[in-house]
Amino acid sequence: MAPYASDDSTTAGEVDEPRSGRRKAARYVVPVTVMGVAAATIGLVPALADSGDPDLPKITAQQLIEKIAKSDVQQLSGTVKISTDLGLPDLGGLESSLMSGAASPDGGGSSADPTAKLTELASGTHTLRVAADGPDKQKLSLLENAAEYSIVHNGKDVWAYDSKSNEVHHGTASESGKDQRPPATPKDFAEEALKAADDTTSVTVDGTAQVAGRDAYKLLIKPKQSGSTVGAITVAVDAKTGTPLKFTLTPASGGSAVVDAGFTQVDFAEPAASTFDFTPPKGAKVTEEKESGKASEKGFDKGEARRHAPKSLPKAEEEDLGKGLDGMKTIGEGWNSIATFDTGGEGVPSGEAGGDLGGFVNSLGDKVTGKFGSGTVFSTRLVNALITDDGKVYVGLVTKDALVKAADAGK
């Protein structure tokens, strides 16, 4: 009878090729703001709540991971609830200022731009409707109070529509067959977690659950090392299809999940073809994606760092931040990996000279010292970032002490 934890503790290294050295360090690259750190970690987080413990045939962790890998669900529709608690402080008016600086990668300033809209998922609870019919048709809708925001990918067209402002953002898919919607489903999160797993990771089966009325196995992923801010990740995997239905990340510090993302309703039947039709409403403002915005398809590059920098950040400092990303490297391994780069600048501006960013530092940053000198640590419940006064950046899913130790070792 469930729950039954699997006796075999396997590592991702045993079920997939080693990931050490291959993990994209870019996932840790963030602007020098906690909001930037939060936005960069959306794809890493979620939590699991059971509504029952079905009696299912026993399965090993390796078999369950293989089941996820072999899952080939091309068609589905459903409702996803996602709650995020990164522990961000109330920024008041400053939050709007920082977000406006990170809004549109193509400079269009459209409220429908997905880059701007996705930052809303960094906090609070949201309800999403999702649908998919193969690799060329997806739709994601964020339901808000008396408003709806949707991203529709149909063939080569990618449309985003904000009903509140009646604005449309239109782009072209970079390559046919590539899922164009942003990561927001349990499957997206599960894939990112398994990519991050290596031989420093413990992976076990931790019983069963019912999610959205479907029987599921629970896959438990935990760092073997100490020093990481990640406590555990739980993925509820549909017993029939192998599709992740719910995904949970809880912090090592305890308390509620950093993010809880899971289906509340799911249907694996083919969605109606009209689901993926979109025509800009009459009177809507339509913004076409510019060529400059396509740099984001290649990952978080130096150009993207400049685009995401707060508007109050002086141009010279934006250039310094971008230059530093060219020399970015990863130190440590597994969940204790830390991305580090040198901005070439003089740390984070403070006081009146720093404008909005200076005030941000004064209210949120914690001053730390060590052999490396002194610097400022920005924290969420998951990601910590140390920016030294001489412009070096250390960031990762690790504790403050781990960042200071890494900075000291770099001297």
mmCIF file of C-alpha atoms in Angstrom:
data_model
loop_
_atom_site.group_PDB
_atom_site.id
_atom_site.type_symbol
_atom_site.label_atom_id
_atom_site.label_comp_id
_atom_site.label_asym_id
_atom_site.label_seq_id
_atom_site.Cartn_x
_atom_site.Cartn_y
_atom_site.Cartn_z
ATOM 1 C CA MET A 1 0.000 0.000 0.000
ATOM 2 C CA ALA A 2 1.206 3.538 -0.738
ATOM 3 C CA PRO A 3 3.087 5.496 0.250
ATOM 4 C CA TYR A 4 6.171 3.437 -0.381
ATOM 5 C CA ALA A 5 9.549 5.057 -0.743
ATOM 6 C CA SER A 6 11.842 3.348 -3.199
ATOM 7 C CA ASP A 7 14.792 1.657 -1.554
ATOM 8 C CA ASP A 8 17.003 2.490 -4.499
ATOM 9 C CA SER A 9 18.606 5.900 -4.344
ATOM 10 C CA THR A 10 19.879 6.735 -7.755
ATOM 11 C CA THR A 11 21.652 9.759 -9.097
ATOM 12 C CA ALA A 12 21.024 11.550 -12.341
ATOM 13 C CA GLY A 13 24.497 10.505 -13.382
ATOM 14 C CA GLU A 14 23.275 6.903 -13.406
ATOM 15 C CA VAL A 15 20.256 7.539 -15.596
ATOM 16 C CA ASP A 16 21.571 10.260 -17.864
ATOM 17 C CA GLU A 17 24.931 11.393 -19.098
ATOM 18 C CA PRO A 18 26.957 13.454 -16.597
ATOM 19 C CA ARG A 19 25.871 17.035 -16.372
ATOM 20 C CA SER A 20 28.942 18.430 -14.582
ATOM 21 C CA GLY A 21 30.405 21.272 -16.566
ATOM 22 C CA ARG A 22 27.415 21.254 -18.904
ATOM 23 C CA ARG A 23 24.908 23.037 -16.756
ATOM 24 C CA LYS A 24 24.218 26.362 -18.278
ATOM 25 C CA ALA A 25 25.924 28.879 -16.071
ATOM 26 C CA ALA A 26 23.788 31.482 -17.754
ATOM 27 C CA ARG A 27 20.837 30.425 -15.615
ATOM 28 C CA TYR A 28 22.601 32.081 -12.682
ATOM 29 C CA VAL A 29 23.435 35.293 -14.511
ATOM 30 C CA VAL A 30 21.282 38.113 -13.219
ATOM 31 C CA PRO A 31 21.184 41.888 -13.207
ATOM 32 C CA VAL A 32 22.348 43.538 -10.002
ATOM 33 C CA THR A 33 18.860 43.506 -8.512
ATOM 34 C CA VAL A 34 16.991 40.918 -6.486
ATOM 35 C CA MET A 35 14.085 41.247 -8.929
ATOM 36 C CA GLY A 36 16.465 40.175 -11.664
ATOM 37 C CA VAL A 37 17.560 37.206 -9.575
ATOM 38 C CA ALA A 38 13.930 36.255 -8.999
ATOM 39 C CA ALA A 39 13.027 36.430 -12.673
ATOM 40 C CA ALA A 40 16.041 34.296 -13.595
ATOM 41 C CA THR A 41 14.924 31.484 -11.278
ATOM 42 C CA ILE A 42 11.340 31.070 -12.466
ATOM 43 C CA GLY A 43 12.306 27.942 -14.423
ATOM 44 C CA LEU A 44 13.769 26.248 -11.342
ATOM 45 C CA VAL A 45 10.936 26.257 -8.886
ATOM 46 C CA PRO A 46 7.532 24.561 -7.461
ATOM 47 C CA ALA A 47 5.423 22.052 -4.342
ATOM 48 C CA LEU A 48 3.256 19.042 -3.976
ATOM 49 C CA ALA A 49 0.027 18.505 -2.082
ATOM 50 C CA ASP A 50 -1.611 15.090 -2.014
ATOM 51 C CA SER A 51 -5.336 14.570 -2.300
ATOM 52 C CA GLY A 52 -5.031 10.796 -1.942
ATOM 53 C CA ASP A 53 -2.559 7.919 -2.078
ATOM 54 C CA PRO A 54 -3.511 5.508 -4.871
ATOM 55 C CA ASP A 55 -2.214 1.948 -4.767
ATOM 56 C CA LEU A 56 0.089 1.641 -7.798
ATOM 57 C CA PRO A 57 2.613 -1.011 -8.897
ATOM 58 C CA LYS A 58 6.021 -0.439 -7.364
ATOM 59 C CA ILE A 59 8.513 1.407 -9.547
ATOM 60 C CA THR A 60 12.159 2.409 -9.129
ATOM 61 C CA ALA A 61 13.507 5.937 -9.434
ATOM 62 C CA GLN A 62 15.376 5.033 -12.603
ATOM 63 C CA GLN A 63 12.255 3.531 -14.152
ATOM 64 C CA LEU A 64 10.244 6.631 -13.245
ATOM 65 C CA ILE A 65 12.815 8.988 -14.767
ATOM 66 C CA GLU A 66 12.814 6.838 -17.910
ATOM 67 C CA LYS A 67 9.022 7.034 -17.924
ATOM 68 C CA ILE A 68 9.224 10.841 -17.899
ATOM 69 C CA ALA A 69 11.836 10.797 -20.669
ATOM 70 C CA LYS A 70 9.717 8.499 -22.861
ATOM 71 C CA SER A 71 6.538 10.491 -22.299
ATOM 72 C CA ASP A 72 5.408 11.825 -25.658
ATOM 73 C CA VAL A 73 2.222 13.673 -24.857
ATOM 74 C CA GLN A 74 1.646 16.017 -27.802
ATOM 75 C CA GLN A 75 -1.877 17.116 -26.982
ATOM 76 C CA LEU A 76 -3.335 18.403 -23.754
ATOM 77 C CA SER A 77 -5.294 21.214 -22.203
ATOM 78 C CA GLY A 78 -5.829 22.181 -18.609
ATOM 79 C CA THR A 79 -5.564 24.635 -15.762
ATOM 80 C CA VAL A 80 -2.374 25.179 -13.798
ATOM 81 C CA LYS A 81 -2.120 26.941 -10.463
ATOM 82 C CA ILE A 82 1.279 28.386 -9.616
ATOM 83 C CA SER A 83 2.224 30.008 -6.306
ATOM 84 C CA THR A 84 5.627 31.608 -5.866
ATOM 85 C CA ASP A 85 7.171 32.768 -2.602
ATOM 86 C CA LEU A 86 10.742 33.851 -3.190
ATOM 87 C CA GLY A 87 10.699 35.988 -0.055
ATOM 88 C CA LEU A 88 11.011 39.279 -1.897
ATOM 89 C CA PRO A 89 10.444 42.368 0.234
ATOM 90 C CA ASP A 90 7.814 44.959 -0.602
ATOM 91 C CA LEU A 91 9.540 47.386 -2.947
ATOM 92 C CA GLY A 92 6.687 49.841 -3.227
ATOM 93 C CA GLY A 93 7.119 52.297 -6.081
ATOM 94 C CA LEU A 94 10.696 51.177 -6.671
ATOM 95 C CA GLU A 95 9.467 47.815 -7.873
ATOM 96 C CA SER A 96 7.628 49.474 -10.761
ATOM 97 C CA SER A 97 10.720 51.443 -11.682
ATOM 98 C CA LEU A 98 12.934 48.349 -11.710
ATOM 99 C CA MET A 99 10.405 46.323 -13.647
ATOM 100 C CA SER A 100 10.050 49.038 -16.268
ATOM 101 C CA GLY A 101 13.788 48.847 -16.836
ATOM 102 C CA ALA A 102 13.530 45.113 -17.441
ATOM 103 C CA ALA A 103 10.399 45.195 -19.493
ATOM 104 C CA SER A 104 10.757 45.006 -23.216
ATOM 105 C CA PRO A 105 13.828 43.431 -24.803
ATOM 106 C CA ASP A 106 13.077 45.041 -28.153
ATOM 107 C CA GLY A 107 12.536 48.498 -26.705
ATOM 108 C CA GLY A 108 8.916 48.588 -27.893
ATOM 109 C CA GLY A 109 7.565 49.144 -24.408
ATOM 110 C CA SER A 110 4.470 47.010 -25.054
ATOM 111 C CA SER A 111 2.658 45.695 -21.982
ATOM 112 C CA ALA A 112 2.012 42.548 -24.027
ATOM 113 C CA ASP A 113 5.718 41.754 -24.368
ATOM 114 C CA PRO A 114 6.252 38.298 -22.765
ATOM 115 C CA THR A 115 9.594 39.391 -21.262
ATOM 116 C CA ALA A 116 7.808 41.975 -19.141
ATOM 117 C CA LYS A 117 4.754 39.892 -18.324
ATOM 118 C CA LEU A 118 6.626 36.820 -17.088
ATOM 119 C CA THR A 119 8.144 38.766 -14.206
ATOM 120 C CA GLU A 120 4.687 38.774 -12.607
ATOM 121 C CA LEU A 121 5.072 35.041 -11.989
ATOM 122 C CA ALA A 122 7.964 35.801 -9.601
ATOM 123 C CA SER A 123 5.533 36.338 -6.735
ATOM 124 C CA GLY A 124 2.016 35.559 -5.607
ATOM 125 C CA THR A 125 -0.505 33.012 -6.837
ATOM 126 C CA HIS A 126 -1.604 32.811 -10.454
ATOM 127 C CA THR A 127 -3.969 30.691 -12.519
ATOM 128 C CA LEU A 128 -2.916 29.652 -16.016
ATOM 129 C CA ARG A 129 -4.757 27.893 -18.783
ATOM 130 C CA VAL A 130 -2.539 25.874 -21.086
ATOM 131 C CA ALA A 131 -3.123 23.969 -24.317
ATOM 132 C CA ALA A 132 -0.879 22.181 -26.776
ATOM 133 C CA ASP A 133 -1.299 20.325 -30.054
ATOM 134 C CA GLY A 134 2.143 19.247 -31.187
ATOM 135 C CA PRO A 135 5.313 21.345 -31.308
ATOM 136 C CA ASP A 136 3.846 24.099 -33.513
ATOM 137 C CA LYS A 137 0.712 24.935 -31.550
ATOM 138 C CA GLN A 138 0.672 26.078 -27.937
ATOM 139 C CA LYS A 139 -1.328 28.541 -25.918
ATOM 140 C CA LEU A 140 -0.832 29.898 -22.408
ATOM 141 C CA SER A 141 -3.241 32.305 -20.740
ATOM 142 C CA LEU A 142 -2.664 34.115 -17.464
ATOM 143 C CA LEU A 143 -6.017 34.848 -15.835
ATOM 144 C CA GLU A 144 -6.190 38.083 -13.866
ATOM 145 C CA ASN A 145 -8.923 40.139 -12.249
ATOM 146 C CA ALA A 146 -11.312 40.988 -15.084
ATOM 147 C CA ALA A 147 -8.448 40.610 -17.563
ATOM 148 C CA GLU A 148 -6.495 37.955 -19.429
ATOM 149 C CA TYR A 149 -3.007 37.763 -20.896
ATOM 150 C CA SER A 150 -2.358 35.155 -23.574
ATOM 151 C CA ILE A 151 0.571 33.874 -25.612
ATOM 152 C CA VAL A 152 -0.392 31.924 -28.726
ATOM 153 C CA HIS A 153 2.084 30.020 -30.905
ATOM 154 C CA ASN A 154 0.598 28.809 -34.174
ATOM 155 C CA GLY A 155 3.061 27.787 -36.857
ATOM 156 C CA LYS A 156 5.553 30.571 -37.426
ATOM 157 C CA ASP A 157 3.531 33.215 -35.584
ATOM 158 C CA VAL A 158 3.815 33.998 -31.885
ATOM 159 C CA TRP A 159 1.170 36.385 -30.573
ATOM 160 C CA ALA A 160 0.890 37.866 -27.088
ATOM 161 C CA TYR A 161 -2.207 39.812 -26.055
ATOM 162 C CA ASP A 162 -2.914 41.883 -22.946
ATOM 163 C CA SER A 163 -6.671 42.476 -22.715
ATOM 164 C CA LYS A 164 -6.260 45.029 -19.924
ATOM 165 C CA SER A 165 -4.308 47.459 -22.113
ATOM 166 C CA ASN A 166 -5.624 46.077 -25.421
ATOM 167 C CA GLU A 167 -2.058 45.676 -26.667
ATOM 168 C CA VAL A 168 -0.624 42.955 -28.911
ATOM 169 C CA HIS A 169 2.977 41.812 -29.326
ATOM 170 C CA HIS A 170 3.741 39.854 -32.507
ATOM 171 C CA GLY A 171 6.856 37.850 -33.271
ATOM 172 C CA THR A 172 7.971 35.018 -35.520
ATOM 173 C CA ALA A 173 9.072 31.633 -34.229
ATOM 174 C CA SER A 174 12.820 31.265 -34.690
ATOM 175 C CA GLU A 175 12.553 27.639 -35.740
ATOM 176 C CA SER A 176 9.525 25.559 -36.588
ATOM 177 C CA GLY A 177 8.953 22.763 -34.108
ATOM 178 C CA LYS A 178 10.288 24.649 -31.102
ATOM 179 C CA ASP A 179 7.899 25.189 -28.191
ATOM 180 C CA GLN A 180 7.506 28.974 -28.132
ATOM 181 C CA ARG A 181 5.547 29.494 -24.942
ATOM 182 C CA PRO A 182 7.367 30.393 -21.706
ATOM 183 C CA PRO A 183 8.127 27.706 -19.086
ATOM 184 C CA ALA A 184 5.103 27.489 -16.818
ATOM 185 C CA THR A 185 3.947 23.877 -16.585
ATOM 186 C CA PRO A 186 5.082 21.104 -14.235
ATOM 187 C CA LYS A 187 6.780 19.401 -17.198
ATOM 188 C CA ASP A 188 8.872 22.516 -17.888
ATOM 189 C CA PHE A 189 9.982 22.685 -14.274
ATOM 190 C CA ALA A 190 10.668 18.952 -14.042
ATOM 191 C CA GLU A 191 12.879 19.019 -17.139
ATOM 192 C CA GLU A 192 14.927 21.884 -15.684
ATOM 193 C CA ALA A 193 15.321 20.081 -12.361
ATOM 194 C CA LEU A 194 16.485 16.862 -14.026
ATOM 195 C CA LYS A 195 18.946 18.803 -16.191
ATOM 196 C CA ALA A 196 20.417 20.281 -13.024
ATOM 197 C CA ALA A 197 20.742 16.879 -11.367
ATOM 198 C CA ASP A 198 24.072 15.049 -11.380
ATOM 199 C CA ASP A 199 25.979 12.663 -9.116
ATOM 200 C CA THR A 200 25.557 15.137 -6.254
ATOM 201 C CA THR A 201 21.807 14.468 -6.356
ATOM 202 C CA SER A 202 19.688 11.859 -4.605
ATOM 203 C CA VAL A 203 16.633 10.723 -6.582
ATOM 204 C CA THR A 204 14.046 8.378 -5.043
ATOM 205 C CA VAL A 205 10.402 7.378 -5.405
ATOM 206 C CA ASP A 206 8.465 8.806 -2.466
ATOM 207 C CA GLY A 207 5.050 7.212 -2.626
ATOM 208 C CA THR A 208 2.012 8.141 -4.695
ATOM 209 C CA ALA A 209 -0.508 10.944 -5.006
ATOM 210 C CA GLN A 210 -3.601 12.044 -6.875
ATOM 211 C CA VAL A 211 -3.291 15.243 -8.894
ATOM 212 C CA ALA A 212 -6.110 16.705 -10.970
ATOM 213 C CA GLY A 213 -7.988 13.441 -10.494
ATOM 214 C CA ARG A 214 -5.169 11.301 -11.924
ATOM 215 C CA ASP A 215 -2.981 8.706 -10.198
ATOM 216 C CA ALA A 216 0.644 9.697 -9.939
ATOM 217 C CA TYR A 217 3.999 8.614 -8.553
ATOM 218 C CA LYS A 218 6.093 11.100 -6.555
ATOM 219 C CA LEU A 219 9.711 11.579 -7.557
ATOM 220 C CA LEU A 220 11.846 13.124 -4.817
ATOM 221 C CA ILE A 221 14.998 15.032 -5.812
ATOM 222 C CA LYS A 222 17.379 16.244 -3.082
ATOM 223 C CA PRO A 223 20.915 17.636 -2.995
ATOM 224 C CA LYS A 224 23.380 15.317 -1.277
ATOM 225 C CA GLN A 225 25.605 18.246 -0.352
ATOM 226 C CA SER A 226 25.089 20.766 2.406
ATOM 227 C CA GLY A 227 25.278 24.458 1.650
ATOM 228 C CA SER A 228 22.550 24.637 -0.981
ATOM 229 C CA THR A 229 19.395 26.678 -0.443
ATOM 230 C CA VAL A 230 17.419 23.915 -2.166
ATOM 231 C CA GLY A 231 15.793 21.541 0.306
ATOM 232 C CA ALA A 232 13.909 19.167 -1.975
ATOM 233 C CA ILE A 233 12.028 18.986 -5.247
ATOM 234 C CA THR A 234 9.012 16.745 -5.645
ATOM 235 C CA VAL A 235 7.509 15.864 -9.012
ATOM 236 C CA ALA A 236 4.150 14.119 -9.316
ATOM 237 C CA VAL A 237 4.339 11.973 -12.464
ATOM 238 C CA ASP A 238 1.183 10.730 -14.167
ATOM 239 C CA ALA A 239 1.203 6.952 -13.794
ATOM 240 C CA LYS A 240 -0.321 6.358 -17.227
ATOM 241 C CA THR A 241 1.386 8.898 -19.509
ATOM 242 C CA GLY A 242 4.575 9.791 -17.610
ATOM 243 C CA THR A 243 3.664 13.477 -17.777
ATOM 244 C CA PRO A 244 4.678 15.602 -14.757
ATOM 245 C CA LEU A 245 1.457 16.903 -13.199
ATOM 246 C CA LYS A 246 2.785 18.847 -10.232
ATOM 247 C CA PHE A 247 6.202 20.135 -9.278
ATOM 248 C CA THR A 248 7.479 21.384 -5.927
ATOM 249 C CA LEU A 249 10.586 23.066 -4.666
ATOM 250 C CA THR A 250 10.951 23.610 -0.932
ATOM 251 C CA PRO A 251 13.903 25.549 0.512
ATOM 252 C CA ALA A 252 16.483 24.117 2.882
ATOM 253 C CA SER A 253 15.451 26.795 5.373
ATOM 254 C CA GLY A 254 12.030 25.173 5.695
ATOM 255 C CA GLY A 255 8.588 26.693 5.546
ATOM 256 C CA SER A 256 6.290 26.867 2.542
ATOM 257 C CA ALA A 257 7.394 25.919 -0.939
ATOM 258 C CA VAL A 258 9.269 28.500 -2.940
ATOM 259 C CA VAL A 259 6.883 27.714 -5.770
ATOM 260 C CA ASP A 260 3.985 25.321 -6.090
ATOM 261 C CA ALA A 261 2.967 24.594 -9.690
ATOM 262 C CA GLY A 262 0.494 21.924 -10.645
ATOM 263 C CA PHE A 263 -2.499 21.020 -12.741
ATOM 264 C CA THR A 264 -5.880 21.416 -11.077
ATOM 265 C CA GLN A 265 -7.533 20.062 -14.233
ATOM 266 C CA VAL A 266 -5.987 18.281 -17.219
ATOM 267 C CA ASP A 267 -7.284 16.599 -20.379
ATOM 268 C CA PHE A 268 -5.101 14.693 -22.838
ATOM 269 C CA ALA A 269 -7.607 14.918 -25.695
ATOM 270 C CA GLU A 270 -6.877 17.022 -28.793
ATOM 271 C CA PRO A 271 -7.803 20.690 -28.176
ATOM 272 C CA ALA A 272 -10.144 22.376 -30.627
ATOM 273 C CA ALA A 273 -8.256 23.841 -33.603
ATOM 274 C CA SER A 274 -9.804 27.253 -32.882
ATOM 275 C CA THR A 275 -7.912 27.337 -29.563
ATOM 276 C CA PHE A 276 -4.801 28.465 -31.429
ATOM 277 C CA ASP A 277 -6.443 31.014 -33.705
ATOM 278 C CA PHE A 278 -5.651 34.654 -33.020
ATOM 279 C CA THR A 279 -6.560 37.914 -34.731
ATOM 280 C CA PRO A 280 -5.686 41.256 -33.103
ATOM 281 C CA PRO A 281 -8.884 42.815 -31.710
ATOM 282 C CA LYS A 282 -10.156 45.972 -33.370
ATOM 283 C CA GLY A 283 -8.392 49.043 -32.040
ATOM 284 C CA ALA A 284 -5.580 47.077 -30.378
ATOM 285 C CA LYS A 285 -2.066 48.505 -30.481
ATOM 286 C CA VAL A 286 0.179 45.973 -32.273
ATOM 287 C CA THR A 287 3.944 45.968 -31.651
ATOM 288 C CA GLU A 288 6.147 43.960 -33.996
ATOM 289 C CA GLU A 289 9.180 42.269 -32.480
ATOM 290 C CA LYS A 290 12.385 43.887 -33.703
ATOM 291 C CA GLU A 291 15.499 42.041 -34.793
ATOM 292 C CA SER A 292 17.332 43.253 -31.694
ATOM 293 C CA GLY A 293 14.985 41.252 -29.510
ATOM 294 C CA LYS A 294 16.113 37.934 -30.985
ATOM 295 C CA ALA A 295 19.295 37.878 -28.889
ATOM 296 C CA SER A 296 17.224 36.441 -26.055
ATOM 297 C CA GLU A 297 16.756 33.232 -28.057
ATOM 298 C CA LYS A 298 20.457 32.513 -27.554
ATOM 299 C CA GLY A 299 20.275 32.753 -23.793
ATOM 300 C CA PHE A 300 21.152 35.420 -21.282
ATOM 301 C CA ASP A 301 23.931 37.228 -23.139
ATOM 302 C CA LYS A 302 25.624 40.545 -22.449
ATOM 303 C CA GLY A 303 23.077 42.356 -24.589
ATOM 304 C CA GLU A 304 20.307 40.922 -22.471
ATOM 305 C CA ALA A 305 22.087 42.049 -19.320
ATOM 306 C CA ARG A 306 21.979 45.592 -20.617
ATOM 307 C CA ARG A 307 18.323 45.322 -21.571
ATOM 308 C CA HIS A 308 17.393 44.029 -18.122
ATOM 309 C CA ALA A 309 19.382 46.639 -16.213
ATOM 310 C CA PRO A 310 17.273 49.232 -14.370
ATOM 311 C CA LYS A 311 16.830 52.445 -16.337
ATOM 312 C CA SER A 312 18.598 54.363 -13.566
ATOM 313 C CA LEU A 313 21.810 52.378 -14.117
ATOM 314 C CA PRO A 314 24.360 54.595 -15.933
ATOM 315 C CA LYS A 315 25.186 53.446 -19.465
ATOM 316 C CA ALA A 316 28.868 52.953 -18.609
ATOM 317 C CA GLU A 317 27.916 50.562 -15.812
ATOM 318 C CA GLU A 318 25.557 48.673 -18.137
ATOM 319 C CA GLU A 319 28.498 48.212 -20.515
ATOM 320 C CA ASP A 320 30.713 47.014 -17.641
ATOM 321 C CA LEU A 321 28.102 44.440 -16.630
ATOM 322 C CA GLY A 322 27.836 43.167 -20.196
ATOM 323 C CA LYS A 323 31.606 42.878 -20.582
ATOM 324 C CA GLY A 324 31.854 40.833 -17.404
ATOM 325 C CA LEU A 325 29.541 38.133 -18.752
ATOM 326 C CA ASP A 326 32.097 37.263 -21.419
ATOM 327 C CA GLY A 327 34.426 35.955 -18.695
ATOM 328 C CA MET A 328 31.787 34.186 -16.638
ATOM 329 C CA LYS A 329 32.775 30.867 -15.091
ATOM 330 C CA THR A 330 31.255 28.319 -12.734
ATOM 331 C CA ILE A 331 32.982 27.174 -9.561
ATOM 332 C CA GLY A 332 31.952 24.264 -7.362
ATOM 333 C CA GLU A 333 29.754 21.393 -8.491
ATOM 334 C CA GLY A 334 26.193 20.202 -8.419
ATOM 335 C CA TRP A 335 23.743 22.173 -6.319
ATOM 336 C CA ASN A 336 26.629 24.129 -4.803
ATOM 337 C CA SER A 337 27.682 25.568 -8.167
ATOM 338 C CA ILE A 338 28.329 29.298 -8.123
ATOM 339 C CA ALA A 339 28.486 31.459 -11.229
ATOM 340 C CA THR A 340 31.025 34.261 -11.027
ATOM 341 C CA PHE A 341 32.057 37.062 -13.327
ATOM 342 C CA ASP A 342 33.737 40.445 -13.122
ATOM 343 C CA THR A 343 31.614 43.407 -14.194
ATOM 344 C CA GLY A 344 34.741 45.516 -14.585
ATOM 345 C CA GLY A 345 33.005 48.136 -12.490
ATOM 346 C CA GLU A 346 33.180 49.296 -8.906
ATOM 347 C CA GLY A 347 30.471 47.247 -7.304
ATOM 348 C CA VAL A 348 26.933 48.464 -6.701
ATOM 349 C CA PRO A 349 26.310 52.207 -6.525
ATOM 350 C CA SER A 350 24.752 53.461 -3.304
ATOM 351 C CA GLY A 351 23.331 56.642 -1.896
ATOM 352 C CA GLU A 352 22.190 59.549 -4.043
ATOM 353 C CA ALA A 353 24.770 58.772 -6.726
ATOM 354 C CA GLY A 354 23.135 55.427 -7.347
ATOM 355 C CA GLY A 355 19.631 56.771 -7.941
ATOM 356 C CA ASP A 356 16.931 54.094 -7.722
ATOM 357 C CA LEU A 357 19.536 51.350 -7.608
ATOM 358 C CA GLY A 358 21.349 53.036 -4.734
ATOM 359 C CA GLY A 359 18.148 53.145 -2.716
ATOM 360 C CA PHE A 360 17.501 49.532 -3.589
ATOM 361 C CA VAL A 361 20.918 48.541 -2.213
ATOM 362 C CA ASN A 362 20.427 50.512 0.986
ATOM 363 C CA SER A 363 17.055 48.911 1.713
ATOM 364 C CA LEU A 364 17.711 45.326 0.627
ATOM 365 C CA GLY A 365 21.421 44.556 0.539
ATOM 366 C CA ASP A 366 23.367 43.160 3.485
ATOM 367 C CA LYS A 367 26.959 44.292 3.801
ATOM 368 C CA VAL A 368 29.507 41.473 4.234
ATOM 369 C CA THR A 369 33.269 41.362 4.617
ATOM 370 C CA GLY A 370 35.976 38.753 4.204
ATOM 371 C CA LYS A 371 39.437 38.170 2.821
ATOM 372 C CA PHE A 372 38.073 39.411 -0.506
ATOM 373 C CA GLY A 373 37.291 42.804 1.021
ATOM 374 C CA SER A 374 33.681 43.936 1.320
ATOM 375 C CA GLY A 375 30.527 43.654 -0.710
ATOM 376 C CA THR A 376 26.740 43.420 -0.697
ATOM 377 C CA VAL A 377 24.612 40.270 -0.583
ATOM 378 C CA PHE A 378 21.136 40.221 -2.126
ATOM 379 C CA SER A 379 18.905 37.375 -1.017
ATOM 380 C CA THR A 380 15.740 35.507 -1.798
ATOM 381 C CA ARG A 381 14.641 32.236 -0.222
ATOM 382 C CA LEU A 382 16.337 30.415 -3.094
ATOM 383 C CA VAL A 383 19.013 32.526 -4.764
ATOM 384 C CA ASN A 384 21.775 34.556 -3.121
ATOM 385 C CA ALA A 385 24.038 36.967 -4.976
ATOM 386 C CA LEU A 386 27.193 38.649 -3.692
ATOM 387 C CA ILE A 387 28.488 41.737 -5.471
ATOM 388 C CA THR A 388 31.872 42.827 -4.179
ATOM 389 C CA ASP A 389 32.846 46.465 -3.954
ATOM 390 C CA ASP A 390 35.397 45.934 -6.724
ATOM 391 C CA GLY A 391 32.741 44.680 -9.146
ATOM 392 C CA LYS A 392 32.913 40.879 -8.920
ATOM 393 C CA VAL A 393 29.651 38.918 -8.817
ATOM 394 C CA TYR A 394 29.002 35.514 -7.204
ATOM 395 C CA VAL A 395 25.520 34.022 -7.516
ATOM 396 C CA GLY A 396 23.928 30.626 -6.983
ATOM 397 C CA LEU A 397 21.439 28.435 -5.133
ATOM 398 C CA VAL A 398 23.734 28.540 -2.100
ATOM 399 C CA THR A 399 23.937 30.191 1.304
ATOM 400 C CA LYS A 400 25.509 33.578 1.976
ATOM 401 C CA ASP A 401 28.407 31.883 3.762
ATOM 402 C CA ALA A 402 29.094 29.786 0.657
ATOM 403 C CA LEU A 403 29.296 32.937 -1.456
ATOM 404 C CA VAL A 404 31.695 34.621 0.963
ATOM 405 C CA LYS A 405 33.848 31.482 1.048
ATOM 406 C CA ALA A 406 33.925 31.422 -2.764
ATOM 407 C CA ALA A 407 34.895 35.086 -2.911
ATOM 408 C CA ASP A 408 37.665 34.515 -0.351
ATOM 409 C CA ALA A 409 38.986 31.570 -2.347
ATOM 410 C CA GLY A 410 39.129 33.778 -5.418
ATOM 411 C CA LYS A 411 41.652 36.118 -3.832
#
